[in-house]
XYZ file of C-alpha atoms in Angstrom:
420
model
C -26.434 5.680 2.392
C -28.006 9.048 3.247
C -29.006 7.728 6.661
C -25.400 6.666 7.211
C -24.047 10.063 6.131
C -26.549 11.795 8.411
C -25.349 9.721 11.390
C -21.748 10.629 10.610
C -22.423 14.340 10.185
C -24.527 14.588 13.356
C -21.688 13.206 15.478
C -19.466 16.216 16.206
C -16.360 14.212 17.116
C -16.404 12.061 13.962
C -17.330 15.045 11.800
C -14.374 17.039 13.126
C -12.009 14.119 12.495
C -13.237 13.754 8.906
C -12.870 17.477 8.219
C -9.386 17.373 9.751
C -8.405 14.547 7.379
C -9.836 16.455 4.403
C -7.860 19.554 5.431
C -4.600 17.572 5.645
C -5.240 15.954 2.256
C -5.939 19.393 0.776
C -2.577 20.561 2.147
C -0.826 17.607 0.491
C -2.458 18.497 -2.833
C -1.252 22.109 -2.525
C 2.269 20.946 -1.637
C 2.353 18.696 -4.723
C 2.352 21.754 -7.018
C 5.074 23.700 -5.164
C 8.242 23.195 -7.293
C 11.785 22.889 -6.042
C 14.012 25.937 -6.806
C 16.540 26.342 -9.634
C 14.982 23.648 -11.829
C 13.252 24.091 -15.158
C 11.934 21.025 -16.954
C 11.866 20.170 -20.645
C 9.088 17.749 -21.582
C 9.282 16.302 -18.059
C 5.586 15.350 -17.929
C 5.777 13.330 -21.162
C 9.017 11.637 -20.039
C 7.406 10.573 -16.755
C 4.199 9.363 -18.419
C 6.121 7.307 -20.996
C 8.110 5.498 -18.287
C 6.106 2.805 -16.479
C 8.054 2.947 -13.228
C 8.137 6.764 -13.087
C 4.442 6.850 -13.984
C 3.615 4.685 -10.972
C 5.823 6.795 -8.715
C 4.098 9.896 -10.089
C 0.682 8.441 -9.195
C 1.823 7.664 -5.649
C 3.049 11.248 -5.284
C -0.187 12.652 -6.712
C 1.497 14.172 -9.749
C 4.275 15.744 -7.673
C 7.021 14.049 -9.694
C 5.907 15.408 -13.069
C 5.710 18.932 -11.615
C 9.091 18.595 -9.802
C 7.395 19.355 -6.502
C 9.436 19.341 -3.298
C 7.170 16.435 -2.175
C 7.900 14.574 -5.409
C 8.847 11.407 -3.473
C 5.606 11.376 -1.524
C 5.593 8.638 1.123
C 7.647 6.250 -1.029
C 10.795 6.413 1.192
C 8.687 5.620 4.254
C 7.110 2.640 2.472
C 10.564 1.398 1.450
C 11.754 1.784 5.055
C 8.746 -0.249 6.218
C 9.639 -3.034 3.766
C 13.220 -3.136 5.042
C 12.056 -3.192 8.674
C 9.669 -6.070 7.952
C 12.480 -8.054 6.330
C 14.868 -7.303 9.199
C 12.204 -8.356 11.713
C 12.146 -11.823 10.139
C 15.933 -12.154 10.414
C 16.186 -10.486 13.831
C 13.603 -12.023 16.222
C 14.076 -9.377 18.928
C 12.717 -6.725 16.547
C 9.652 -8.870 15.884
C 9.138 -9.381 19.623
C 9.403 -5.637 20.131
C 6.614 -5.082 17.612
C 4.264 -7.849 18.768
C 4.930 -8.557 22.447
C 6.072 -5.337 24.089
C 2.750 -3.570 23.642
C 2.427 0.106 22.817
C 5.989 0.938 23.925
C 7.430 -1.704 21.592
C 5.337 -0.482 18.656
C 6.512 3.074 19.261
C 10.166 1.973 19.259
C 9.583 0.030 16.035
C 7.935 3.075 14.426
C 10.844 5.258 15.592
C 13.385 2.992 13.873
C 11.302 3.122 10.684
C 11.331 6.928 10.822
C 15.108 7.000 11.309
C 15.556 4.802 8.246
C 13.369 7.040 6.049
C 15.681 10.107 5.617
C 18.717 8.234 4.175
C 16.414 6.369 1.785
C 14.823 9.674 0.745
C 18.295 11.126 0.077
C 19.261 8.148 -2.098
C 16.005 8.271 -4.080
C 16.263 12.045 -4.543
C 19.857 11.769 -5.792
C 18.864 8.977 -8.177
C 15.884 10.823 -9.647
C 17.615 14.188 -10.069
C 20.670 12.518 -11.619
C 18.423 10.553 -13.963
C 16.486 13.636 -15.070
C 19.660 15.647 -15.667
C 21.340 12.894 -17.695
C 18.184 12.307 -19.725
C 18.058 16.030 -20.484
C 14.536 16.612 -19.158
C 15.758 19.150 -16.584
C 18.652 21.583 -16.874
C 22.003 20.857 -15.224
C 22.494 22.268 -11.726
C 25.501 23.473 -9.824
C 26.715 21.430 -6.853
C 25.163 23.939 -4.459
C 21.802 23.829 -6.256
C 21.907 20.025 -6.442
C 22.691 19.670 -2.709
C 20.029 22.221 -1.779
C 17.380 20.403 -3.805
C 18.327 17.063 -2.249
C 17.804 18.569 1.217
C 14.490 20.147 0.181
C 13.155 16.927 -1.388
C 14.181 14.903 1.679
C 12.461 17.439 3.946
C 9.347 17.199 1.747
C 9.284 13.427 2.110
C 9.628 13.703 5.895
C 6.832 16.287 5.922
C 4.515 13.887 4.069
C 5.394 11.120 6.536
C 4.619 13.459 9.442
C 1.277 14.479 7.910
C 0.379 10.802 7.608
C 1.125 10.246 11.285
C -0.864 13.349 12.235
C -3.868 11.805 10.448
C -3.353 8.610 12.456
C -3.354 10.539 15.740
C -5.992 13.244 15.236
C -7.955 12.088 12.214
C -9.502 8.797 11.220
C -8.112 6.025 9.013
C -4.551 5.141 8.042
C -2.721 8.363 7.201
C -0.153 6.937 4.769
C -2.828 5.000 2.866
C -5.065 8.072 2.674
C -2.221 10.195 1.271
C -1.577 7.562 -1.416
C -5.338 7.412 -2.061
C -5.559 11.183 -2.507
C -2.663 11.042 -4.979
C -4.426 8.343 -6.995
C -7.718 10.263 -7.043
C -5.936 13.483 -8.057
C -4.575 11.840 -11.231
C -7.924 10.378 -12.322
C -9.242 13.480 -14.183
C -6.079 13.700 -16.316
C -6.238 9.975 -17.106
C -9.915 10.143 -18.053
C -9.216 13.173 -20.227
C -6.372 11.363 -22.001
C -8.640 8.377 -22.676
C -11.425 10.633 -23.988
C -8.940 12.388 -26.251
C -8.176 9.104 -28.032
C -11.769 7.858 -28.301
C -12.532 6.303 -31.690
C -16.292 6.114 -32.440
C -15.736 2.841 -34.295
C -14.416 1.288 -31.068
C -17.488 2.043 -28.954
C -18.299 -1.695 -28.418
C -14.778 -2.143 -27.044
C -15.250 0.765 -24.612
C -18.581 -0.700 -23.473
C -16.880 -4.055 -22.886
C -14.101 -2.318 -20.909
C -16.684 -0.507 -18.790
C -18.521 -3.764 -18.026
C -15.182 -5.406 -17.178
C -14.394 -2.491 -14.870
C -17.704 -2.921 -13.004
C -17.184 -6.685 -12.661
C -13.617 -6.184 -11.380
C -14.892 -3.543 -8.950
C -17.511 -5.941 -7.584
C -14.928 -8.732 -7.379
C -12.480 -6.567 -5.419
C -15.140 -5.570 -2.892
C -16.367 -9.173 -2.523
C -12.896 -10.669 -2.026
C -11.748 -7.832 0.251
C -14.741 -8.444 2.528
C -14.646 -12.271 2.280
C -13.807 -14.224 5.419
C -13.130 -17.879 6.256
C -14.563 -18.444 9.760
C -12.934 -21.006 12.038
C -15.386 -22.233 14.675
C -14.149 -21.802 18.250
C -15.841 -23.233 21.349
C -15.276 -21.911 24.869
C -15.426 -24.520 27.649
C -17.486 -24.171 30.818
C -16.048 -21.670 33.265
C -16.902 -21.106 36.928
C -16.328 -17.738 38.501
C -17.623 -17.356 42.007
C -21.214 -18.601 42.125
C -21.784 -18.284 38.367
C -21.028 -20.931 35.776
C -21.096 -20.224 32.071
C -21.779 -23.108 29.687
C -20.313 -23.908 26.314
C -20.330 -20.900 24.012
C -19.484 -20.918 20.326
C -17.790 -18.155 18.404
C -15.568 -18.020 15.364
C -12.135 -16.781 14.351
C -12.422 -14.822 11.054
C -9.599 -15.176 8.518
C -9.864 -12.718 5.654
C -8.890 -13.878 2.171
C -6.797 -10.731 1.764
C -5.383 -10.596 5.275
C -2.417 -8.541 4.066
C -4.641 -5.975 2.296
C -2.932 -3.998 -0.469
C 0.435 -3.942 1.321
C 1.847 -6.670 -1.001
C 1.036 -4.577 -4.078
C 2.607 -1.441 -2.614
C 5.691 -3.483 -1.618
C 5.904 -5.089 -5.089
C 5.659 -1.710 -6.838
C 8.346 -0.280 -4.554
C 10.662 -3.225 -5.206
C 10.131 -3.054 -8.975
C 11.317 0.562 -8.991
C 14.897 -0.246 -7.953
C 16.101 -2.232 -11.015
C 14.363 0.193 -13.349
C 15.945 3.222 -11.703
C 19.343 1.507 -11.689
C 19.001 0.661 -15.391
C 18.064 4.254 -16.225
C 21.116 5.570 -14.362
C 23.532 3.018 -15.835
C 22.362 3.785 -19.376
C 23.677 7.322 -18.919
C 27.032 6.082 -17.597
C 30.312 6.400 -19.521
C 31.186 2.755 -18.780
C 30.433 0.350 -21.641
C 29.971 -2.523 -19.159
C 27.365 -0.626 -17.142
C 25.570 0.375 -20.327
C 25.460 -3.274 -21.433
C 24.059 -4.365 -18.053
C 21.489 -1.555 -18.235
C 20.414 -2.647 -21.718
C 19.897 -6.239 -20.532
C 17.885 -5.087 -17.505
C 15.822 -2.773 -19.708
C 15.257 -5.586 -22.227
C 14.066 -7.970 -19.494
C 11.800 -5.450 -17.781
C 10.661 -3.990 -21.108
C 9.168 -7.342 -22.095
C 5.571 -7.102 -20.865
C 5.311 -10.869 -20.296
C 8.490 -11.052 -18.201
C 7.516 -7.889 -16.335
C 4.075 -9.348 -15.649
C 5.466 -12.659 -14.369
C 7.941 -10.895 -12.041
C 5.264 -8.483 -10.824
C 2.798 -11.340 -10.189
C 5.452 -13.409 -8.385
C 6.410 -10.480 -6.139
C 2.773 -9.826 -5.197
C 2.228 -13.503 -4.316
C 5.507 -13.645 -2.370
C 4.802 -10.471 -0.385
C 1.227 -11.629 0.319
C 2.504 -14.798 1.987
C 5.370 -12.944 3.661
C 3.242 -10.155 5.148
C 0.496 -12.584 6.233
C 3.001 -14.769 8.078
C 4.543 -11.705 9.730
C 1.245 -10.228 10.940
C -0.620 -13.444 11.818
C 1.104 -16.107 13.926
C -0.846 -19.417 14.125
C 1.277 -20.543 17.083
C 0.422 -17.437 19.125
C -3.232 -17.687 18.110
C -3.374 -21.314 19.238
C -1.697 -20.450 22.549
C -4.104 -17.564 23.183
C -7.100 -19.798 22.486
C -5.762 -22.426 24.898
C -5.113 -19.831 27.629
C -8.669 -18.506 27.331
C -10.170 -22.005 27.607
C -11.187 -22.196 23.949
C -10.653 -24.943 21.399
C -11.404 -25.706 17.767
C -13.944 -28.593 17.619
C -12.334 -31.772 16.298
C -8.768 -30.624 17.002
C -6.770 -30.999 20.212
C -5.361 -27.805 21.748
C -1.716 -27.131 21.008
C 0.101 -28.432 17.950
C -3.001 -29.936 16.304
C -4.843 -26.599 16.487
C -1.775 -24.743 15.234
C -1.465 -27.098 12.270
C -5.166 -26.749 11.418
C -5.090 -22.944 11.565
C -1.879 -22.905 9.476
C -3.488 -25.097 6.790
C -6.584 -22.912 6.611
C -4.419 -19.774 6.535
C -2.314 -21.232 3.710
C -5.396 -21.947 1.583
C -7.013 -18.555 2.153
C -3.730 -16.727 1.539
C -3.207 -18.634 -1.721
C -6.620 -17.555 -3.004
C -6.060 -13.945 -1.905
C -2.547 -13.787 -3.401
C -3.669 -15.139 -6.787
C -6.592 -12.700 -6.818
C -4.391 -9.684 -5.995
C -1.852 -10.660 -8.639
C -4.536 -11.266 -11.278
C -6.283 -7.942 -10.680
C -2.936 -6.106 -10.732
C -2.033 -7.692 -14.091
C -5.484 -7.519 -15.700
C -5.210 -3.836 -16.754
C -1.762 -4.486 -18.264
C -3.247 -7.350 -20.286
C -6.232 -5.225 -21.355
C -3.885 -2.382 -22.248
C -1.911 -4.729 -24.503
C -5.084 -6.015 -26.154
C -6.856 -2.677 -26.616
C -3.891 -0.300 -26.960
C -5.294 2.059 -24.301
C -2.068 2.763 -22.355
C -3.863 4.723 -19.626
C -5.183 1.405 -18.291
C -1.736 0.002 -17.527
C -1.659 1.083 -13.872
C -5.432 1.023 -13.275
C -5.551 -2.295 -11.410
C -3.055 -1.322 -8.743
C -4.685 2.075 -8.266
C -8.155 0.534 -8.117
C -7.151 -2.050 -5.522
C -5.505 0.549 -3.303
C -8.390 3.020 -3.621
C -11.126 0.482 -2.833
C -9.216 -1.043 0.087
C -8.588 2.387 1.612
C -12.261 3.348 1.266
C -13.445 0.079 2.859
C -10.949 0.440 5.712
C -12.034 4.050 6.295
C -15.726 3.076 6.380
C -15.010 0.312 8.895
C -13.171 2.713 11.188
C -16.021 5.231 10.951
C -18.505 2.440 11.767
C -16.384 1.473 14.771
C -16.438 5.077 16.008
C -20.226 5.236 15.577
C -20.729 1.930 17.385
C -18.500 3.011 20.271
C -20.480 6.214 20.723
C -23.794 4.321 20.665
C -22.609 2.150 23.566
């Protein structure tokens, strides 16, 4: 490890990129404690921590929601915009072609449309949250001018966080949006550990030891599954170029078990926020019908078993959806055929496509079940042990580990490139 760190620190270009990322993340942490004007909260932190959906949103914003920071939405609107664009790409093939076949220009257009969609979503989320807080009495009522001003400020804060993420992509190293979410998760860890330590019962020490061992085993499992691959053997036929002839060469096509990464979990969390926010708003409505609908939604989501089943189903669904969007067996088969390669035992064309699709389906099934299980495991442990601080630990742990592994791979790639 020390040899690896030495190699990183001795390379000026990589070192500067890492320090640049750290500086941007430090800026995001400072911004998360800058409050919006004309708002004073009453027990806001406890209200956010007691609400499961707001607690998750608070983690993603690095505690900005509980402090009513002007970046209280974090990168959540951008993530929601990405989900909508992915869904539209499935229904509108030209958008998918733009992303996959038009090269860098197409990807830039796709990213531009995602950015355009982010501000209206940020406005809607800001209106919903401020209205919810006012009606619940956790912040004081505002005048129309103050309310409009704060909506503009919160939307600008969300756009600023999106821009900082893209700056990391261009001048830093790693995925900027993921790193901002990661920094928010890490920033909330001390408070969570302190809350757990404050409720420690000496008579329950064996339980805490068992939880610690479970944590280590889950940590090892996440790393193992994240790095696991299913190789598909690929053979390249003889090729003659000029006076040289190359013989049969064998390689392999690696299919990761978690090809979609933690995107399905982030998508599932984002989607779960909408019914909960709608229920919270409708409960404060003057309409008896809306209040009744809100009570039914709250009753369904409030049941931990129903919530767990819906959450698990969404993770599995988004895992398959995102994998199918990002990896096309037909295109892969065509590219192999064009390059003179084939999968041993399978004819080029439809047979190869079918084989790759079957393998992809099996690996995706294993990865989806694993992601869903790890995401639900802390909720189950929280119900069994009564330690509520564990309820969002699985999602946070998955995101944090995946971001770290991805960052290390990109640093390794930079080191390898400089060696050559």
